[in-house]
Coordinates of C-alpha atoms in Angstrom, one line a residue:
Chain A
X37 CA 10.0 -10.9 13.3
X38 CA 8.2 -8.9 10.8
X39 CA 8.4 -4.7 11.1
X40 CA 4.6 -4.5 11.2
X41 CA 2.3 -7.5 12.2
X42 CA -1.1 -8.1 11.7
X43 CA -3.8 -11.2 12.4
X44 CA -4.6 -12.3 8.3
X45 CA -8.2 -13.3 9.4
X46 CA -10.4 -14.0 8.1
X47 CA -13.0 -12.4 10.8
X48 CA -16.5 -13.3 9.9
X49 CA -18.7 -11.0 11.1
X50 CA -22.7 -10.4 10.8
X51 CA -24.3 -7.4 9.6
X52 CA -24.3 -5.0 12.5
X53 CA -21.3 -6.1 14.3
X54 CA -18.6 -4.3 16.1
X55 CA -15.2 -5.9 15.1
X56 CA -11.7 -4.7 16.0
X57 CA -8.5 -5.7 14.6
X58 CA -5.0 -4.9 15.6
X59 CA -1.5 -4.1 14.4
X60 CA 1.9 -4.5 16.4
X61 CA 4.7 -3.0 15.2
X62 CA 8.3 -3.7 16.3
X63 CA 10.2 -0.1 15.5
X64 CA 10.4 2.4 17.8
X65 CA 11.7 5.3 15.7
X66 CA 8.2 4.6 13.7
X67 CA 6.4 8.1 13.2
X68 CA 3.3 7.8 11.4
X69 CA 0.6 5.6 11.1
X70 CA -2.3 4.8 8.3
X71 CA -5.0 2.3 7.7
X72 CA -6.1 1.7 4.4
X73 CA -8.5 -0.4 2.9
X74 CA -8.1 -2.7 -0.1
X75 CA -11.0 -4.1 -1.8
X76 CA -10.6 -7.9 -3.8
X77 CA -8.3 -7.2 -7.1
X78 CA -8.1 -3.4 -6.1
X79 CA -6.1 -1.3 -4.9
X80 CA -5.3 0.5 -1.6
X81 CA -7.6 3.3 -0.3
X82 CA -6.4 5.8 2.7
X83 CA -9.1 5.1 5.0
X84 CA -7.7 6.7 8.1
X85 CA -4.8 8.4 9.4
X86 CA -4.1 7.2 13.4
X87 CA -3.3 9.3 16.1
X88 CA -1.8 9.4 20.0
X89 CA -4.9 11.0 21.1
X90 CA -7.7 8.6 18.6
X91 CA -9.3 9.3 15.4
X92 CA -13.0 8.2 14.7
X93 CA -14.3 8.9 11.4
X94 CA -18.3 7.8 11.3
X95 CA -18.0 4.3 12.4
X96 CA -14.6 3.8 12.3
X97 CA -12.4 4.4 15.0
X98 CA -8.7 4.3 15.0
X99 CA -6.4 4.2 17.8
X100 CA -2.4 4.4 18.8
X101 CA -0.9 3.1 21.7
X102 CA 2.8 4.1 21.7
X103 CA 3.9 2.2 24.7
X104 CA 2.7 -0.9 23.5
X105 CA 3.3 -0.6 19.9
X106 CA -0.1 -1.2 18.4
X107 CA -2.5 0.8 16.1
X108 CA -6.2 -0.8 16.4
X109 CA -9.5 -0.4 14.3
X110 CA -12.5 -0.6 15.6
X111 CA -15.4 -0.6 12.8
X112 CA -18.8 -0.2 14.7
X113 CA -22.3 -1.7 12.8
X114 CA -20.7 -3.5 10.2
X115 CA -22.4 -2.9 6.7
X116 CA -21.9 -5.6 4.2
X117 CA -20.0 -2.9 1.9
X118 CA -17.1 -3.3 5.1
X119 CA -16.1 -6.2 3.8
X120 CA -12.9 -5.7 2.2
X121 CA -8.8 -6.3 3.5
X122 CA -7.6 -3.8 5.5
X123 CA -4.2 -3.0 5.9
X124 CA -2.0 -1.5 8.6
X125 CA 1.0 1.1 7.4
X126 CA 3.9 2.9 9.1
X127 CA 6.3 5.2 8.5
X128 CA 9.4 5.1 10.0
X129 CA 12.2 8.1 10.5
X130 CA 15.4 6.2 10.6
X131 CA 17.4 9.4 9.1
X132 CA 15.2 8.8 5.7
X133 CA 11.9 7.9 5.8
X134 CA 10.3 4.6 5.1
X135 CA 6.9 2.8 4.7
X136 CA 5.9 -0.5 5.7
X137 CA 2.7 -2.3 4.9
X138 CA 1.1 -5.3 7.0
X139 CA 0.2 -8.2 5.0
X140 CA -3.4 -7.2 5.9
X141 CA -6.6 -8.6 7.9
X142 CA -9.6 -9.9 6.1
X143 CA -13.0 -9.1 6.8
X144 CA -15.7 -10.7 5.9
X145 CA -19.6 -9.2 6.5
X146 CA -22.4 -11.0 6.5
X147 CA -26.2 -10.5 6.2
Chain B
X1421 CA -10.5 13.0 -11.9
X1422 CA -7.9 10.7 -13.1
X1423 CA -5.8 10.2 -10.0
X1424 CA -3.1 7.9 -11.0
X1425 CA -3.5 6.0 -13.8
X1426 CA -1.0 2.6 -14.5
X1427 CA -0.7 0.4 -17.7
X1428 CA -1.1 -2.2 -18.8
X1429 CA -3.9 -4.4 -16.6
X1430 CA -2.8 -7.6 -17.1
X1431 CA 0.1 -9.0 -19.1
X1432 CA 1.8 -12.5 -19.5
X1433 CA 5.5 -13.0 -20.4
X1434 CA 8.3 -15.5 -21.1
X1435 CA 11.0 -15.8 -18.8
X1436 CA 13.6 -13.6 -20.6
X1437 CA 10.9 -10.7 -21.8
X1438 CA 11.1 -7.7 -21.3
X1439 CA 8.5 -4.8 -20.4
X1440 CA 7.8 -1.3 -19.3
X1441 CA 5.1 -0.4 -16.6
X1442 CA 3.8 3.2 -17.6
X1443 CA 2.3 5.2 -14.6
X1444 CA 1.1 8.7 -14.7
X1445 CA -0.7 11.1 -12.1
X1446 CA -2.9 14.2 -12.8
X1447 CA -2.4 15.4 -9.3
X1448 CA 0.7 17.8 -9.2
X1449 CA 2.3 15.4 -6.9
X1450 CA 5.9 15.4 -6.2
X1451 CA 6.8 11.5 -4.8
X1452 CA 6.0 8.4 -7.2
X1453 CA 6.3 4.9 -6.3
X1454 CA 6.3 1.7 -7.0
X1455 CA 5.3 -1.7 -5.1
X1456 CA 5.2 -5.5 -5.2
X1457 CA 1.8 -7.4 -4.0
X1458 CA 2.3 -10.8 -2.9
X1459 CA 0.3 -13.2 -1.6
X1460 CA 0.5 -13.3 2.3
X1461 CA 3.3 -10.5 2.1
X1462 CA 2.8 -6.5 2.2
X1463 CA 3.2 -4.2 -0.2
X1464 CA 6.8 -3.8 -0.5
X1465 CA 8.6 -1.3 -2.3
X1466 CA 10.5 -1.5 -5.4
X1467 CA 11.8 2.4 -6.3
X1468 CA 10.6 5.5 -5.6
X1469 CA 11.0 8.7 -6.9
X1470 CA 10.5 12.1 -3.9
X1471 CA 11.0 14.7 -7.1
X1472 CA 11.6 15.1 -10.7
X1473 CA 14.6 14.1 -11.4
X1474 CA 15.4 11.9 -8.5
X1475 CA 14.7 7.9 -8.0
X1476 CA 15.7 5.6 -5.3
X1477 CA 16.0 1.7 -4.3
X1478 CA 13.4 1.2 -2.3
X1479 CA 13.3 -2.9 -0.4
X1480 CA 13.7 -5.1 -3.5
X1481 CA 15.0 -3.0 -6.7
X1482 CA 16.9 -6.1 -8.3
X1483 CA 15.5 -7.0 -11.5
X1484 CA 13.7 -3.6 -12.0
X1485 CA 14.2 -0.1 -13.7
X1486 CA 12.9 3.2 -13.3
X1487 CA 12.4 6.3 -15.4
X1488 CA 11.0 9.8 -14.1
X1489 CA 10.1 11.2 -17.0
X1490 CA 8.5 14.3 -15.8
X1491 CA 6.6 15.3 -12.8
X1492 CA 3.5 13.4 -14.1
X1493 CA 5.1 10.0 -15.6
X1494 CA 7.1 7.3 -13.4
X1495 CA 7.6 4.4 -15.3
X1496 CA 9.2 0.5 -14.4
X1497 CA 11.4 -1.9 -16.5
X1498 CA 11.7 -5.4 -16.3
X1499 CA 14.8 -5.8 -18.5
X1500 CA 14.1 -9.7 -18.4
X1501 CA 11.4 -11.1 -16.6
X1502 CA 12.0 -14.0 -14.3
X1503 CA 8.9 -16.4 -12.8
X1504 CA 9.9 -14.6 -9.4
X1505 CA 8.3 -11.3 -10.6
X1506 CA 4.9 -12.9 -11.3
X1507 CA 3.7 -10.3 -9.1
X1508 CA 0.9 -7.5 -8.7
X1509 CA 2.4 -4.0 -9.4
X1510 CA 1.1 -1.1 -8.0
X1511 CA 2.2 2.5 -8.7
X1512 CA 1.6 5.7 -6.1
X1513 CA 2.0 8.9 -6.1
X1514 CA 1.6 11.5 -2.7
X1515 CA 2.8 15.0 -1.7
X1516 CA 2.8 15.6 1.5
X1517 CA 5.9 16.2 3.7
X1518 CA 6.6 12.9 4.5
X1519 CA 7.8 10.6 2.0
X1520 CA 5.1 8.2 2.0
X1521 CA 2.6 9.2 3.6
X1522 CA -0.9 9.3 2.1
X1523 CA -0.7 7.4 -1.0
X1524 CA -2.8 7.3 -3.6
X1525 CA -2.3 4.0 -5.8
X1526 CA -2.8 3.1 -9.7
X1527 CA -5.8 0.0 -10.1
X1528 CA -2.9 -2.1 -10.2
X1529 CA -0.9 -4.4 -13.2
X1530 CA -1.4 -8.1 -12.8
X1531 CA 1.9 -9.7 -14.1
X1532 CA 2.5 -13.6 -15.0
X1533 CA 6.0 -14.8 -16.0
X1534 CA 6.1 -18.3 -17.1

């Protein structure tokens, strides 16, 4: 099973569309968490850091369930400029620390 | 600003090649990486450095060398260069507390090994 877990996609979306996506993660001793966003042949961008207690940022939202292991993103009215791969991190504290990345989710915006 | 700045963009070699990956940041950061992009696969870590002067195996260091030059230069060696390292290479830099955390990544090196 892989350390962080995410649905590749792609999610096809129109323009104006709420859309969540979700990442599991299988560590406990996981500490932090991130999304970024990584547009096609660029590199990653910090988009958001994710908290316990929710982080919204304009019209993205970012969640953390602890008990259930997941981070979620929720991107309300999609703009066509959403369209990009976004990808779920954590950090572990196993003693030293250590980052994962999820293969990432697609998303594709429509008009 | 310059952020972090990686070289070359692209690059095709022959199995048995070798190259240097030169990365540099203009951000006073203290902790430099470097990752492997595959298709269908995270970004997984190849070395890291937390400080001058220090550098660290990250997940899959075979086949790879690092240098920390200074505080600004982190660069990666591929002493011979195998089809399995046709890759995308990203270098990062950050500073907060946490190792890892908040990354900021180089436009990336596309890399073909024939």
């Amino acid at each position: 099973r892989k350390e962080v877990e995410q649905d590749p996609g792609p999610f096809n979306v129109p323009e104006g569309a709420t859309v969540a996506f979700n990442c599991t993660y299988s560590n406990s001793a996981s500490q932090s968490f991130f999304w970024y966003r990584q547009d096609c042949r660029k590199e990653p961008k910090l988009l958001m850091s994710v908290y316990s207690s929710g982080n919204e940022d304009g019209r993205f939202t970012a969640q953390l369930n602890r008990a259930s292991q997941y981070i979620s993103l929720l991107i309300r009215d999609s703009k066509l400029s959403d369209s990009a791969t976004y990808l779920c991190v954590v950090i572990l504290n196993t003693g030293g620390f250590k980052t994962i990345f999820g293969a990432g989710t697609r998303l594709f915006v429509k008009a | 600003n310059a952020g972090v700045t990686q070289t070359p963009k692209f690059q095709v070699l022959k199995t048995g090649q070798s190259m240097t990956l030169q990365c540099a940041q203009d951000m006073n950061h203290n902790s430099m990486y470097w990752y492997r992009q595959d298709p269908g696969m995270g970004l997984r870590l190849i070395y890291y450095s937390a400080s001058e002067g220090t550098t660290d195996k990250g997940e899959v260091p075979n086949g790879y060398n690092v240098s920390r030059l200074n505080k600004r230069e982190f660069s990666l060696r591929l002493e011979s260069a195998a089809p399995s390292q046709t890759s995308v290479y990203f270098c990062a830099s950050s500073a907060p507390r946490v190792t890892g955390e908040k990354l900021f990544f180089g436009s990336g090196t596309q890399l073909s090994v024939l």
